[in-house]
Coordinates of C-alpha atoms in Angstrom, one line a residue:
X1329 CA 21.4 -27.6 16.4
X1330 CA 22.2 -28.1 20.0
X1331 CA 24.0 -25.3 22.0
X1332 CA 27.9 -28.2 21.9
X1333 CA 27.3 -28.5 18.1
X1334 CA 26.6 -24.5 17.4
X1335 CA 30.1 -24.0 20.1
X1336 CA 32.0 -26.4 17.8
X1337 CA 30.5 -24.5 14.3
X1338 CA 32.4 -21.2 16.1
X1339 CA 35.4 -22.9 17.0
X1340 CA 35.8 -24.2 13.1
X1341 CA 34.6 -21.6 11.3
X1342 CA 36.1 -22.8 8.2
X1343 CA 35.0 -26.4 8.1
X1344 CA 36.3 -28.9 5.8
X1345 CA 33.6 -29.6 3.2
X1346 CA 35.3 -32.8 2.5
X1347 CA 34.8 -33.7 6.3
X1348 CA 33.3 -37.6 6.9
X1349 CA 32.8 -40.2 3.9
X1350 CA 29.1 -37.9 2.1
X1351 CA 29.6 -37.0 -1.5
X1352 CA 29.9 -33.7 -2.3
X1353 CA 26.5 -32.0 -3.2
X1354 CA 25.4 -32.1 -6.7
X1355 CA 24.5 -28.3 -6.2
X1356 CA 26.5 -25.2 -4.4
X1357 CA 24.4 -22.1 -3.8
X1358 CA 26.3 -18.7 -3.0
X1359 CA 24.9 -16.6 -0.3
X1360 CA 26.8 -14.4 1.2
X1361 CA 25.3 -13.9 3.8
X1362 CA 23.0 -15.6 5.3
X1363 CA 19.2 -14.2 5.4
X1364 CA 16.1 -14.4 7.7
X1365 CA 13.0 -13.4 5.8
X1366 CA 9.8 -12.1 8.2
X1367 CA 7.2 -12.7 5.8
X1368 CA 3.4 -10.8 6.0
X1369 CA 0.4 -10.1 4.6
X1370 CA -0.2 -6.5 5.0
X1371 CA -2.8 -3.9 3.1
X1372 CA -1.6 -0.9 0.3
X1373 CA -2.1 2.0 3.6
X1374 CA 0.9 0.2 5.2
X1375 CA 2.8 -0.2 1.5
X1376 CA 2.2 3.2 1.2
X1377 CA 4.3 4.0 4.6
X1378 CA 6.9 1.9 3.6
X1379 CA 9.7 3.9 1.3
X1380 CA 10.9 2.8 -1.8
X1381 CA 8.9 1.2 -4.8
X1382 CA 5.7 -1.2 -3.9
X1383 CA 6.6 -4.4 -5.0
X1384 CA 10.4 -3.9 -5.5
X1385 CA 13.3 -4.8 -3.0
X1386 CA 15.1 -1.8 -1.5
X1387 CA 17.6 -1.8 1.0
X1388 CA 17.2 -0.7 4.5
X1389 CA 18.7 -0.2 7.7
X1390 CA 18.5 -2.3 10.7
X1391 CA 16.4 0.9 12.9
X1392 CA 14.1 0.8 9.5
X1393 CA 13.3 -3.0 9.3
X1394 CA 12.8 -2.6 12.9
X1395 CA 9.8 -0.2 12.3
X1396 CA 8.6 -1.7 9.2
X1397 CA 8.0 -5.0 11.7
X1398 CA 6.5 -3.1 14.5
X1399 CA 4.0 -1.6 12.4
X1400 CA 3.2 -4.9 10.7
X1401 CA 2.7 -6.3 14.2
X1402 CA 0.4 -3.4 15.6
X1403 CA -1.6 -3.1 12.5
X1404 CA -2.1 -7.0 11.7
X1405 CA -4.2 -9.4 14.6
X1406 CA -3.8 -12.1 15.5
X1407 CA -6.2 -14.7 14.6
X1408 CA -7.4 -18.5 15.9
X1409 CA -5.7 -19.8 12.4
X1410 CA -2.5 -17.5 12.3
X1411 CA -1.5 -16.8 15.6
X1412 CA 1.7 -14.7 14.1
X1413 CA 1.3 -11.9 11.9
X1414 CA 4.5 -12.8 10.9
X1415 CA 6.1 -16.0 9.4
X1416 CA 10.0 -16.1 10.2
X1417 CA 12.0 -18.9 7.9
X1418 CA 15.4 -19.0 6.0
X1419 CA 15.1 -17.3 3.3
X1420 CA 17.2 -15.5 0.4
X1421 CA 16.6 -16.5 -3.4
X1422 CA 19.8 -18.8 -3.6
X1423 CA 18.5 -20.4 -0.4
X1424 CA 15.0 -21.1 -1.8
X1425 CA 16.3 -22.6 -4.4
X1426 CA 19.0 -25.2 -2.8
X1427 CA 15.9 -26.0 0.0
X1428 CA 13.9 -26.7 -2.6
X1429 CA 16.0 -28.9 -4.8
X1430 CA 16.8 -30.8 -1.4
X1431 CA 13.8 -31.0 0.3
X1432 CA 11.1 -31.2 -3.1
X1433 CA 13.5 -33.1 -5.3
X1434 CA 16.3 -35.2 -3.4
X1435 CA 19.1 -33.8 -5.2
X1436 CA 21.8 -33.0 -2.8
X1437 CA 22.4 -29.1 -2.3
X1438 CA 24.7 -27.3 -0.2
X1439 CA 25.1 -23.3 1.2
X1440 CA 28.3 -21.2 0.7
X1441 CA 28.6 -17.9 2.7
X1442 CA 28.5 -16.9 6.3
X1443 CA 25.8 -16.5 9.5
X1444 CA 26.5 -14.5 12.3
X1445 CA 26.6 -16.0 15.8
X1446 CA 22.9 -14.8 17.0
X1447 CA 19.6 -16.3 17.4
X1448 CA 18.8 -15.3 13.4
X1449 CA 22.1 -17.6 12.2
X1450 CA 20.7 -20.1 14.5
X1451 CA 17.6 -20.3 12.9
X1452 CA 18.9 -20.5 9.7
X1453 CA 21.2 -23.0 10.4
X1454 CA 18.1 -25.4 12.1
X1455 CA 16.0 -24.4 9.0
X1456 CA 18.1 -25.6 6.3
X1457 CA 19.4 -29.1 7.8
X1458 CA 15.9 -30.1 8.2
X1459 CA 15.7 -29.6 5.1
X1460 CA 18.9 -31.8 4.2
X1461 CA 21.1 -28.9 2.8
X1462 CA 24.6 -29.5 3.9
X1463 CA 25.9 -26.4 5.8
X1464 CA 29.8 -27.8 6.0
X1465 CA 30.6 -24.8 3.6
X1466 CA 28.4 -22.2 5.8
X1467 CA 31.2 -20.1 8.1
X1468 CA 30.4 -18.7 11.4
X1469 CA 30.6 -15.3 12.3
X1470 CA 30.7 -13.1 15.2
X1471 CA 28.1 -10.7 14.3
X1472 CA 24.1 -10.2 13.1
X1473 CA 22.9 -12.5 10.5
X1474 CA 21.1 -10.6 7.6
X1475 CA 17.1 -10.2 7.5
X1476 CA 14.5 -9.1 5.1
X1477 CA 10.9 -8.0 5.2
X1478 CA 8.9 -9.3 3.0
X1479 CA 5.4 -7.7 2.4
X1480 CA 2.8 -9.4 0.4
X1481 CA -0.7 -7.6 -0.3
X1482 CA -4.0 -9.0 -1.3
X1483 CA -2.9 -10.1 -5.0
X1484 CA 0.2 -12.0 -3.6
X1485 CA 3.0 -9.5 -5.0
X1486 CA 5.4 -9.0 -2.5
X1487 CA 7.7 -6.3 -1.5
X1488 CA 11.3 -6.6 0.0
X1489 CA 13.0 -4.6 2.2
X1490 CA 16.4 -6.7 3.0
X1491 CA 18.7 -4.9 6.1
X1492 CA 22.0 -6.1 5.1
X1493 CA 24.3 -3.3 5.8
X1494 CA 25.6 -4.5 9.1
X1495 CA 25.3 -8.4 8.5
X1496 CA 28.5 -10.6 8.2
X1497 CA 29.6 -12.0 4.9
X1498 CA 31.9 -13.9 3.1
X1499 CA 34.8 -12.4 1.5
X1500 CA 36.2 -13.3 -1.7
X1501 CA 39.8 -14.6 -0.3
X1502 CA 37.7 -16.6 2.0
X1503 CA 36.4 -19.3 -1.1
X1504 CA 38.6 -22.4 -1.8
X1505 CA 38.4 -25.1 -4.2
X1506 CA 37.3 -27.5 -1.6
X1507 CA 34.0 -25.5 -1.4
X1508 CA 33.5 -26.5 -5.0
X1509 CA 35.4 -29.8 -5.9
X1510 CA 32.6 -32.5 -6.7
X1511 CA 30.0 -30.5 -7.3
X1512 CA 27.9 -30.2 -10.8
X1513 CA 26.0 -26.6 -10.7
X1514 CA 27.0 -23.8 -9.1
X1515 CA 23.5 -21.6 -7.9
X1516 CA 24.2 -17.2 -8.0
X1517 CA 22.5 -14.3 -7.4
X1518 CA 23.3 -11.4 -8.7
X1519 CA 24.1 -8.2 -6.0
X1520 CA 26.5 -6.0 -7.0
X1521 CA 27.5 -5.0 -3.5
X1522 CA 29.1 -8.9 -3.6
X1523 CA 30.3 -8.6 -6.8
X1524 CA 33.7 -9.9 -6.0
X1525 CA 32.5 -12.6 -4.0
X1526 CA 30.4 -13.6 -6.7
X1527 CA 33.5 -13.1 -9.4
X1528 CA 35.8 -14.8 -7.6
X1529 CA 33.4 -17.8 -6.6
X1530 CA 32.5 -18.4 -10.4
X1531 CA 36.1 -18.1 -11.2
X1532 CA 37.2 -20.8 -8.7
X1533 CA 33.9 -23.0 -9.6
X1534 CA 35.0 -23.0 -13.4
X1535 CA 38.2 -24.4 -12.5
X1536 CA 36.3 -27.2 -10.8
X1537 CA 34.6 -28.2 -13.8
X1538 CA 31.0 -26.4 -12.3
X1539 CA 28.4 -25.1 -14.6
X1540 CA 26.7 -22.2 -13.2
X1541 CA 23.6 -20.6 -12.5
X1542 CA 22.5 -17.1 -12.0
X1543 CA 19.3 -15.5 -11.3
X1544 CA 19.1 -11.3 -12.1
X1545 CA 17.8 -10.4 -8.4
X1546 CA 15.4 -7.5 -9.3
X1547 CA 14.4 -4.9 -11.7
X1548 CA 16.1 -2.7 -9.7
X1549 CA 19.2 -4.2 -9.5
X1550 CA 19.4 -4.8 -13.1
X1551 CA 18.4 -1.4 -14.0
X1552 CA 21.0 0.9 -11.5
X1553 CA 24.1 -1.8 -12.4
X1554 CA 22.8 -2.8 -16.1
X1555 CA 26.0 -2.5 -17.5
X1556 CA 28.0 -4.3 -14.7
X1557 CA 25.5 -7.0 -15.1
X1558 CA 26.3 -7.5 -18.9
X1559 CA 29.4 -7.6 -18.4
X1560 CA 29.2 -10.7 -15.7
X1561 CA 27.2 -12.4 -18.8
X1562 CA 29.8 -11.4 -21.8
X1563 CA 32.5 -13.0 -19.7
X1564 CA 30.8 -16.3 -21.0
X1565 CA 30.9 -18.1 -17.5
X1566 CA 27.5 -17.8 -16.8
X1567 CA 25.4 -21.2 -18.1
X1568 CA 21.9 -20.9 -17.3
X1569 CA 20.4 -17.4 -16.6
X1570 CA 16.9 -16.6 -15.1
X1571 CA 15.3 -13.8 -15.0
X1572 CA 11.4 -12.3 -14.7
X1573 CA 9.7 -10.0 -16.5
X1574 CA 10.4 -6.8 -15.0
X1575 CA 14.4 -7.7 -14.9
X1576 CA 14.3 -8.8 -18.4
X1577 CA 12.6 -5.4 -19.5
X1578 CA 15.5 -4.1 -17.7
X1579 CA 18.0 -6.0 -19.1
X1580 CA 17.3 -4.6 -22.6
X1581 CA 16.5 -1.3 -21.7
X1582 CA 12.7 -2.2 -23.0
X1583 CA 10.1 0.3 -22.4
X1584 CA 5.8 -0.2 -22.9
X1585 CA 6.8 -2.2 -26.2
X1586 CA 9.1 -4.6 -24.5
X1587 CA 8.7 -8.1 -26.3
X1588 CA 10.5 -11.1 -23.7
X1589 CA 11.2 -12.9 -26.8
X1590 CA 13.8 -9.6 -27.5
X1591 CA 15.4 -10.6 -23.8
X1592 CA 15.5 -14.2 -24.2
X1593 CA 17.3 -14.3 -27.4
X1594 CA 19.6 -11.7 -26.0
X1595 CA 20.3 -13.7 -23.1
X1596 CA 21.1 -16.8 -24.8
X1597 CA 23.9 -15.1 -26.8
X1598 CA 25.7 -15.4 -23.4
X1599 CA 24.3 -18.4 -21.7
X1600 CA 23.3 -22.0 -23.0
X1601 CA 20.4 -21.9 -21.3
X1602 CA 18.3 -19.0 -21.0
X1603 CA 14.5 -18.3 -19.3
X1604 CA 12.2 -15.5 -18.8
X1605 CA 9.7 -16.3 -16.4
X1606 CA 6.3 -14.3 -17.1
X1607 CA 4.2 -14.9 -13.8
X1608 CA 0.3 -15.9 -15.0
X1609 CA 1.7 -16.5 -18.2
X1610 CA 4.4 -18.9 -17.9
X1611 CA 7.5 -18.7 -19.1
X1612 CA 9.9 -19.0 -22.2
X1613 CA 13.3 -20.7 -22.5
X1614 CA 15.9 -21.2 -25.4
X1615 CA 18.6 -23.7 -25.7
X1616 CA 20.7 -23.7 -28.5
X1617 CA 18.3 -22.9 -31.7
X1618 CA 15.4 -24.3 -29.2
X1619 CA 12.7 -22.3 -28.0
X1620 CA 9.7 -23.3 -25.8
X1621 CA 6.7 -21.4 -23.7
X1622 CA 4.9 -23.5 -21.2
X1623 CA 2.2 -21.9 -19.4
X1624 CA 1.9 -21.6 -15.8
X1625 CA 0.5 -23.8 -13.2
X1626 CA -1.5 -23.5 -10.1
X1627 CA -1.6 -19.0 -10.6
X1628 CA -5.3 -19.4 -9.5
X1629 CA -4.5 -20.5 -6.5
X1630 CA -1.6 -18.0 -5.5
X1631 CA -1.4 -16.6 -2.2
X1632 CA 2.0 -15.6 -1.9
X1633 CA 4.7 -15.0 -5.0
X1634 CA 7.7 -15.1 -2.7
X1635 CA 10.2 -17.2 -3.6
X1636 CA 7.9 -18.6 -7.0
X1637 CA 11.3 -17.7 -9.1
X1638 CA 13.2 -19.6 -6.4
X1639 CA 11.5 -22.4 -7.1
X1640 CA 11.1 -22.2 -10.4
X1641 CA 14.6 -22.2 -10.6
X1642 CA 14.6 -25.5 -8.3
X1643 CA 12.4 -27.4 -10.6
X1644 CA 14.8 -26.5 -14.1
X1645 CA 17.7 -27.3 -12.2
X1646 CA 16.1 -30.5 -11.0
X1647 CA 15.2 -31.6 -15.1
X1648 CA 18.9 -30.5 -16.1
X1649 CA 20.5 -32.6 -13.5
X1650 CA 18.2 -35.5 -14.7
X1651 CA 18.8 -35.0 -18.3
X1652 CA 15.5 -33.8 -19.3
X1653 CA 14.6 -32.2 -22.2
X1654 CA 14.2 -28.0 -22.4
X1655 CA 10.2 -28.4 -22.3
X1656 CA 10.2 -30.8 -19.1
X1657 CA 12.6 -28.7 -17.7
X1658 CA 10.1 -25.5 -18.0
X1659 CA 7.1 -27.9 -17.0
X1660 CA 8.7 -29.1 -13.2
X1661 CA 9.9 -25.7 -12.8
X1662 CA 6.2 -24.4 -13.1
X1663 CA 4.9 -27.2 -10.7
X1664 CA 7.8 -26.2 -8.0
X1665 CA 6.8 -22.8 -8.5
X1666 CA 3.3 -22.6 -8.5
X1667 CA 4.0 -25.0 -5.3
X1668 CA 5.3 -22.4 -3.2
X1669 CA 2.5 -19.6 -4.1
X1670 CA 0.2 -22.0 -2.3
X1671 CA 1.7 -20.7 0.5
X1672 CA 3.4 -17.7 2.7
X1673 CA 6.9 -17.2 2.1
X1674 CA 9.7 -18.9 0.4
X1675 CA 9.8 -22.4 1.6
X1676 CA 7.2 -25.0 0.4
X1677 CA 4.9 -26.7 3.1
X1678 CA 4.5 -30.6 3.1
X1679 CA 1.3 -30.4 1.3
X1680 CA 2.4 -28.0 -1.1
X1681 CA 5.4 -31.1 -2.3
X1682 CA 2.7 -33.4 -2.7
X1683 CA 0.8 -31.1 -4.8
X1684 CA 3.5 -30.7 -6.9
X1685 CA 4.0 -34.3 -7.6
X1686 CA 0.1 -35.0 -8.2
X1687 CA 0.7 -32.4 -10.8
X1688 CA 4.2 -33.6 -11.8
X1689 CA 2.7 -37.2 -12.4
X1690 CA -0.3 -36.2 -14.4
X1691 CA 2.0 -34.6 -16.7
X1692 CA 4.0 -37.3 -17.3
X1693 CA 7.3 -35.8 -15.5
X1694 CA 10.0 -37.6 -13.9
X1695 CA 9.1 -37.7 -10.0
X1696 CA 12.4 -37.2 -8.0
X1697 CA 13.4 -40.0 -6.0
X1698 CA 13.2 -39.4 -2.1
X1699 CA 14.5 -40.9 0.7
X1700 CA 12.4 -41.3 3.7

């Protein structure tokens, strides 16, 4: 975006998302705020310097993400292939997934929340529209835009350390219906710090006639606000829920015995749609009386798990907007997430898409329709 378009973006920084002739997107994502992931690969001696649990995400401030990346950079080289330590992209689950659905799948996605005016809401305003994700709903701020590290060892697990204290966010008198009117699915994350954002937003987006979506975050998230979490799902709003292994442990207070079969069918009390992704093992997902496990797809190859909910979630939200059945659903959502494990970081690289379509075609999946 050009330095008379980002001035224009400040001056309106509630712009009309009904602005111009384009249809509204078929998908809204809620972020808050928007994010800037710094994504690594770093060894277990810098994991173990980093507070908090290895492979969780744990909040930090701006002076600790700060060190965390200058000890990536003075511990990690250089090299002739990766002349960055560190790859810097848009990122943020609800982001991932409305990229992804835009730029994988040519369903039309757009972003509610805020960026703050520096050079880290610039970037993720440049990385998004090339990707085709309408940012009409996005609100400028004065202030930073949020940023996470994101620190992935040798197996490809990754831990997060987002710095969101200080960032600028929407508030929940800031939503109108106009951010919603139009559109089909409504994407969420769950953070209970923006718990009224995210209250408010599905309250206005069931008015509109949205169905909605909501991903559980982390384990840790689920397991310090379990009960604020159930109650978000008994209000019967919530549509489709995903959530991973760890989460879905969490979710029913599981210990070494935990069955996901236990979480899924207590998740679909709640939700129509319900789905417990299980990494190397695939996932499971219940509609109605239905139940299905499809297995995973391209774990061999994994080099990164950032973002392979994300885009799992991009995939099943792809086959429900299409009309697929439950089992196709689960089968593009393991080719768009084994996709992005290809790969460092959240956002899936050219070659990555047309991996997933070689493997979407050879199972006889519908193959989105693209423009060029």
């Amino acid at each position: 975006m050009g330095a008379e378009a980002e001035q224009q973006q400040q001056q309106l920084p509630l712009p009309s998302p009904q602005a111009g002739k384009a249809d509204p997107p078929a998908v809204v994502g809620l972020q808050v705020s928007a994010l800037i992931d710094h994504v690594a690969h770093v060894d277990w001696s810098l994991l173990d310097r980093v507070p908090g649990d290895r492979g969780g995400s744990q909040q930090v401030s701006f002076e600790e993400l700060d060190h965390i990346l200058n000890e990536v950079n003075a511990l990690i080289l250089p090299s002739h292939d990766d002349p960055s330590p560190v790859r810097t992209m848009a990122g943020g689950s609800v982001a991932n997934t409305v990229r992804g659905l835009s730029a994988g799948f040519g369903i039309s996605t757009g972003i509610i929340g805020a960026r703050g005016d520096d050079d880290q809401g610039i970037l993720f305003v440049n990385n998004m529209s090339f990707s085709g994700v309408d940012l009409t709903r996005l609100r400028a701020k004065k202030g930073h835009t949020a940023q996470c590290a994101c620190l992935v060892d040798a197996s490809g697990n990754r831990t997060m350390r987002p710095c969101l204290s200080s960032a600028v966010k929407l508030q929940a008198n800031e939503f109108t219906k106009e951010d919603f009117q139009g559109s089909k699915w409504l994407v969420v994350r769950y953070a209970q710090q923006n718990l009224a954002q995210i209250i408010e937003a599905i309250r206005v987006a069931k008015q509109e006639g949205l169905s909605v979506s909501l991903d559980l975050a982390s384990f840790e998230m689920v397991r310090d606000y379990r009960s604020q979490l159930i109650a978000l799902l008994e209000t019967g709003n919530i549509d489709l829920c995903f959530a991973n292994e760890d989460e879905a442990r969490e979710i029913i207070g599981g210990g070494l015995t935990f069955d996901p079969e236990d979480a899924l069918a207590f998740l679909s009390k709640h939700c129509k749609w319900a789905v417990v992704t299980l990494a190397s093992k695939g996932c499971i997902a219940k509609h109605g009386k239905q139940v299905v496990q499809v297995p995973a797809i391209g774990e061999s190859n994994a080099v990164d798990a950032t973002g392979a909910g994300d885009l799992f979630a991009s995939g099943f939200l792809y086959g429900l907007v299409k009309g697929l059945p439950l089992e196709e659903c689960c089968k593009v959502g393991a080719c768009s997430g084994g996709s992005v494990t290809r790969a460092l970081g959240g956002e899936v690289r050219p070659e990555n898409w047309q991996w997933m379509y070689k493997q979407m075609h050879a199972g006889g999946l519908l193959l989105p329709e693209l423009k060029n």
